[in-house]
Amino acid sequence: MIDQLKERAGNQCELCGAKENLVTFTVEPGNSTKLEENVLICATCESQINKKSELDAGHWRVLNDSMWSEVLPVQILSWRMLNRLKMSGDSSAADLVDMMYLDDENLKWARATGEDREQEEKAKHLDSNGVELATGDNVVLIKDLDVKGAGFTAKRGTAVRIRLVSDDPTMIEAKVNGQNIYILTEYVKK
């Protein structure tokens, strides 16, 4: 199979284009005997993919090209590494991930290693008991809250329907006494 991979890849890393220290890499949870589930990559890419060495964002700038490969396992690895870079705070990687398209079946394969899960976990809105909140949920205030600028106090025990604040998992929005207010999630329970 190595000869077939070398021919397909033009004797270079399918991710970064390096021509030395090339190895066969099975894209999890793929089968090591199927050409369509393997790629030819360099030792540097392999080391960072397997977290044997520190993630070098500079090395992965090539993903803006390899993400468009016609070879599906190259697209999958590009998506995974872009998500890993995105999790580390690389905004250009976040933009590239947003541009990529994988159909449902291939996206399931790409997500198999969980490269995108950390961000999902960070974005969860949790109430005072650690229960996940969603837009449209009804919650109860567990503390009297002075509403600044509105001149009233939202009383403990008040039930409200909420909307999540997308960029802050510690905040929700609700209507109390006809006013839209922001509430810290730690002051409500589902």
mmCIF file of C-alpha atoms in Angstrom:
data_model
loop_
_atom_site.group_PDB
_atom_site.id
_atom_site.type_symbol
_atom_site.label_atom_id
_atom_site.label_comp_id
_atom_site.label_asym_id
_atom_site.label_seq_id
_atom_site.Cartn_x
_atom_site.Cartn_y
_atom_site.Cartn_z
ATOM 1 C CA MET A 1 0.000 0.000 0.000
ATOM 2 C CA ILE A 2 2.919 2.388 0.648
ATOM 3 C CA ASP A 3 3.675 2.462 -3.075
ATOM 4 C CA GLN A 4 0.063 3.349 -3.890
ATOM 5 C CA LEU A 5 0.109 6.133 -1.285
ATOM 6 C CA LYS A 6 3.395 7.505 -2.641
ATOM 7 C CA GLU A 7 1.968 7.505 -6.147
ATOM 8 C CA ARG A 8 -1.259 9.245 -5.035
ATOM 9 C CA ALA A 9 0.692 11.800 -2.975
ATOM 10 C CA GLY A 10 3.401 12.454 -5.539
ATOM 11 C CA ASN A 11 6.030 11.208 -3.052
ATOM 12 C CA GLN A 12 5.358 13.995 -0.543
ATOM 13 C CA CYS A 13 3.440 14.563 2.689
ATOM 14 C CA GLU A 14 -0.237 14.933 1.806
ATOM 15 C CA LEU A 15 -0.653 17.599 4.478
ATOM 16 C CA CYS A 16 2.451 19.797 4.354
ATOM 17 C CA GLY A 17 4.303 18.747 1.198
ATOM 18 C CA ALA A 18 7.519 17.593 2.930
ATOM 19 C CA LYS A 19 9.477 15.028 0.912
ATOM 20 C CA GLU A 20 11.491 13.309 3.668
ATOM 21 C CA ASN A 21 10.687 10.918 6.529
ATOM 22 C CA LEU A 22 7.345 9.870 5.039
ATOM 23 C CA VAL A 23 5.141 7.365 6.868
ATOM 24 C CA THR A 24 1.766 5.728 6.314
ATOM 25 C CA PHE A 25 -0.873 7.051 8.712
ATOM 26 C CA THR A 26 -4.292 5.478 9.285
ATOM 27 C CA VAL A 27 -6.997 8.075 9.900
ATOM 28 C CA GLU A 28 -8.843 6.839 12.996
ATOM 29 C CA PRO A 29 -10.989 4.839 13.320
ATOM 30 C CA GLY A 30 -10.004 3.694 9.843
ATOM 31 C CA ASN A 31 -8.622 0.408 8.638
ATOM 32 C CA SER A 32 -4.865 0.226 8.065
ATOM 33 C CA THR A 33 -5.358 -2.026 5.035
ATOM 34 C CA LYS A 34 -7.660 0.324 3.109
ATOM 35 C CA LEU A 35 -5.985 2.887 0.876
ATOM 36 C CA GLU A 36 -8.980 5.242 1.202
ATOM 37 C CA GLU A 37 -8.525 5.421 5.008
ATOM 38 C CA ASN A 38 -4.784 6.157 5.005
ATOM 39 C CA VAL A 39 -2.541 9.073 4.127
ATOM 40 C CA LEU A 40 1.141 9.604 3.513
ATOM 41 C CA ILE A 41 2.525 12.156 5.970
ATOM 42 C CA CYS A 42 5.907 13.326 7.213
ATOM 43 C CA ALA A 43 7.310 12.536 10.652
ATOM 44 C CA THR A 44 6.709 16.136 11.803
ATOM 45 C CA CYS A 45 2.995 15.984 10.978
ATOM 46 C CA GLU A 46 2.678 12.506 12.489
ATOM 47 C CA SER A 47 4.366 13.591 15.715
ATOM 48 C CA GLN A 48 2.048 16.577 16.180
ATOM 49 C CA ILE A 49 -1.099 14.690 15.154
ATOM 50 C CA ASN A 50 -0.318 11.999 17.743
ATOM 51 C CA LYS A 51 0.579 14.694 20.341
ATOM 52 C CA LYS A 52 4.142 13.386 20.690
ATOM 53 C CA SER A 53 5.445 16.914 20.140
ATOM 54 C CA GLU A 54 4.064 20.393 20.784
ATOM 55 C CA LEU A 55 1.586 21.850 18.313
ATOM 56 C CA ASP A 56 3.424 24.276 15.996
ATOM 57 C CA ALA A 57 0.851 26.609 14.443
ATOM 58 C CA GLY A 58 3.399 27.812 11.881
ATOM 59 C CA HIS A 59 3.841 24.294 10.517
ATOM 60 C CA TRP A 60 0.093 23.960 9.984
ATOM 61 C CA ARG A 61 -0.360 27.093 7.847
ATOM 62 C CA VAL A 62 -0.365 24.655 4.926
ATOM 63 C CA LEU A 63 -3.811 23.416 5.962
ATOM 64 C CA ASN A 64 -5.410 26.239 3.987
ATOM 65 C CA ASP A 65 -4.323 24.229 0.913
ATOM 66 C CA SER A 66 -4.641 20.627 2.120
ATOM 67 C CA MET A 67 -8.180 21.180 3.439
ATOM 68 C CA TRP A 68 -9.279 21.388 -0.218
ATOM 69 C CA SER A 69 -7.663 18.075 -1.183
ATOM 70 C CA GLU A 70 -9.783 15.677 -3.220
ATOM 71 C CA VAL A 71 -8.519 12.880 -0.945
ATOM 72 C CA LEU A 72 -11.063 12.420 1.850
ATOM 73 C CA PRO A 73 -8.675 11.271 4.634
ATOM 74 C CA VAL A 74 -6.551 14.379 3.953
ATOM 75 C CA GLN A 75 -9.683 16.530 4.360
ATOM 76 C CA ILE A 76 -10.510 14.704 7.619
ATOM 77 C CA LEU A 77 -7.020 15.239 9.073
ATOM 78 C CA SER A 78 -7.063 18.873 7.945
ATOM 79 C CA TRP A 79 -10.410 19.396 9.711
ATOM 80 C CA ARG A 80 -9.105 17.756 12.898
ATOM 81 C CA MET A 81 -5.902 19.779 12.991
ATOM 82 C CA LEU A 82 -7.729 23.033 12.201
ATOM 83 C CA ASN A 83 -10.061 22.322 15.122
ATOM 84 C CA ARG A 84 -7.106 21.618 17.400
ATOM 85 C CA LEU A 85 -5.540 24.924 16.345
ATOM 86 C CA LYS A 86 -8.892 26.658 16.822
ATOM 87 C CA MET A 87 -9.045 25.293 20.398
ATOM 88 C CA SER A 88 -5.602 26.748 21.041
ATOM 89 C CA GLY A 89 -6.902 30.203 20.072
ATOM 90 C CA ASP A 90 -5.786 30.433 16.446
ATOM 91 C CA SER A 91 -8.432 32.663 14.824
ATOM 92 C CA SER A 92 -7.288 31.958 11.263
ATOM 93 C CA ALA A 93 -7.837 28.236 11.903
ATOM 94 C CA ALA A 94 -11.338 29.040 13.174
ATOM 95 C CA ASP A 95 -12.060 30.881 9.916
ATOM 96 C CA LEU A 96 -10.800 27.928 7.849
ATOM 97 C CA VAL A 97 -12.905 25.418 9.818
ATOM 98 C CA ASP A 98 -15.947 27.570 9.132
ATOM 99 C CA MET A 99 -15.185 27.421 5.388
ATOM 100 C CA MET A 100 -14.872 23.627 5.268
ATOM 101 C CA TYR A 101 -17.778 21.429 4.297
ATOM 102 C CA LEU A 102 -18.038 17.739 5.126
ATOM 103 C CA ASP A 103 -21.272 15.821 4.585
ATOM 104 C CA ASP A 104 -22.845 14.193 7.662
ATOM 105 C CA GLU A 105 -21.142 10.820 7.245
ATOM 106 C CA ASN A 106 -17.692 12.336 6.757
ATOM 107 C CA LEU A 107 -18.220 14.833 9.570
ATOM 108 C CA LYS A 108 -18.990 11.892 11.853
ATOM 109 C CA TRP A 109 -15.647 10.355 10.837
ATOM 110 C CA ALA A 110 -13.864 13.675 11.411
ATOM 111 C CA ARG A 111 -15.388 14.024 14.895
ATOM 112 C CA ALA A 112 -14.477 10.460 15.912
ATOM 113 C CA THR A 113 -11.390 11.654 17.798
ATOM 114 C CA GLY A 114 -13.180 14.546 19.517
ATOM 115 C CA GLU A 115 -10.969 17.363 18.246
ATOM 116 C CA ASP A 116 -13.942 19.744 18.337
ATOM 117 C CA ARG A 117 -15.510 18.719 21.662
ATOM 118 C CA GLU A 118 -13.557 20.918 24.042
ATOM 119 C CA GLN A 119 -15.139 24.073 22.647
ATOM 120 C CA GLU A 120 -18.616 22.579 22.892
ATOM 121 C CA GLU A 121 -18.018 21.783 26.548
ATOM 122 C CA LYS A 122 -16.787 25.310 27.240
ATOM 123 C CA ALA A 123 -19.879 26.835 25.672
ATOM 124 C CA LYS A 124 -22.397 25.040 27.902
ATOM 125 C CA HIS A 125 -24.648 27.229 29.995
ATOM 126 C CA LEU A 126 -25.121 25.581 33.406
ATOM 127 C CA ASP A 127 -27.494 26.588 36.193
ATOM 128 C CA SER A 128 -26.573 26.758 39.898
ATOM 129 C CA ASN A 129 -26.906 22.959 40.162
ATOM 130 C CA GLY A 130 -24.813 22.212 37.055
ATOM 131 C CA VAL A 131 -27.829 21.386 34.860
ATOM 132 C CA GLU A 132 -27.401 22.431 31.223
ATOM 133 C CA LEU A 133 -29.641 25.283 30.089
ATOM 134 C CA ALA A 134 -31.100 25.886 26.638
ATOM 135 C CA THR A 135 -32.921 28.771 24.994
ATOM 136 C CA GLY A 136 -36.603 28.564 25.874
ATOM 137 C CA ASP A 137 -36.092 26.856 29.231
ATOM 138 C CA ASN A 138 -38.044 28.067 32.229
ATOM 139 C CA VAL A 139 -35.891 28.740 35.271
ATOM 140 C CA VAL A 140 -36.432 30.098 38.760
ATOM 141 C CA LEU A 141 -34.350 32.842 40.375
ATOM 142 C CA ILE A 142 -32.648 31.576 43.537
ATOM 143 C CA LYS A 143 -31.742 35.030 44.874
ATOM 144 C CA ASP A 144 -33.217 38.548 44.907
ATOM 145 C CA LEU A 145 -31.472 40.488 42.143
ATOM 146 C CA ASP A 146 -31.284 44.285 42.004
ATOM 147 C CA VAL A 147 -31.809 45.284 38.386
ATOM 148 C CA LYS A 148 -29.523 48.238 37.780
ATOM 149 C CA GLY A 149 -31.020 51.062 35.741
ATOM 150 C CA ALA A 150 -34.540 49.619 35.907
ATOM 151 C CA GLY A 151 -35.322 50.530 39.510
ATOM 152 C CA PHE A 152 -36.724 47.208 40.684
ATOM 153 C CA THR A 153 -35.649 43.952 42.289
ATOM 154 C CA ALA A 154 -36.226 40.617 40.586
ATOM 155 C CA LYS A 155 -37.500 38.511 43.483
ATOM 156 C CA ARG A 156 -36.280 35.063 44.452
ATOM 157 C CA GLY A 157 -38.692 32.404 43.194
ATOM 158 C CA THR A 158 -39.611 34.341 40.049
ATOM 159 C CA ALA A 159 -39.987 31.988 37.076
ATOM 160 C CA VAL A 160 -38.655 33.261 33.759
ATOM 161 C CA ARG A 161 -38.166 31.934 30.238
ATOM 162 C CA ILE A 162 -34.546 32.351 29.120
ATOM 163 C CA ARG A 163 -32.448 32.950 26.051
ATOM 164 C CA LEU A 164 -28.753 32.002 26.078
ATOM 165 C CA VAL A 165 -26.085 34.661 25.589
ATOM 166 C CA SER A 166 -24.039 32.969 22.866
ATOM 167 C CA ASP A 167 -20.635 34.494 23.580
ATOM 168 C CA ASP A 168 -20.790 34.137 27.403
ATOM 169 C CA PRO A 169 -21.764 30.795 28.972
ATOM 170 C CA THR A 170 -22.155 32.470 32.385
ATOM 171 C CA MET A 171 -24.983 34.771 31.209
ATOM 172 C CA ILE A 172 -28.582 34.333 30.141
ATOM 173 C CA GLU A 173 -31.207 36.836 29.061
ATOM 174 C CA ALA A 174 -34.771 36.950 30.399
ATOM 175 C CA LYS A 175 -37.755 39.262 30.606
ATOM 176 C CA VAL A 176 -38.728 40.320 34.147
ATOM 177 C CA ASN A 177 -41.428 42.949 34.806
ATOM 178 C CA GLY A 178 -41.501 43.683 31.073
ATOM 179 C CA GLN A 179 -37.750 44.438 30.990
ATOM 180 C CA ASN A 180 -35.073 42.394 29.223
ATOM 181 C CA ILE A 181 -32.316 41.719 31.746
ATOM 182 C CA TYR A 182 -29.105 39.726 31.839
ATOM 183 C CA ILE A 183 -28.719 37.218 34.664
ATOM 184 C CA LEU A 184 -25.716 35.215 35.782
ATOM 185 C CA THR A 185 -26.448 31.493 35.400
ATOM 186 C CA GLU A 186 -25.306 30.896 38.981
ATOM 187 C CA TYR A 187 -28.472 32.723 40.214
ATOM 188 C CA VAL A 188 -30.998 30.433 38.512
ATOM 189 C CA LYS A 189 -32.096 26.816 38.671
ATOM 190 C CA LYS A 190 -34.011 24.778 36.128
#
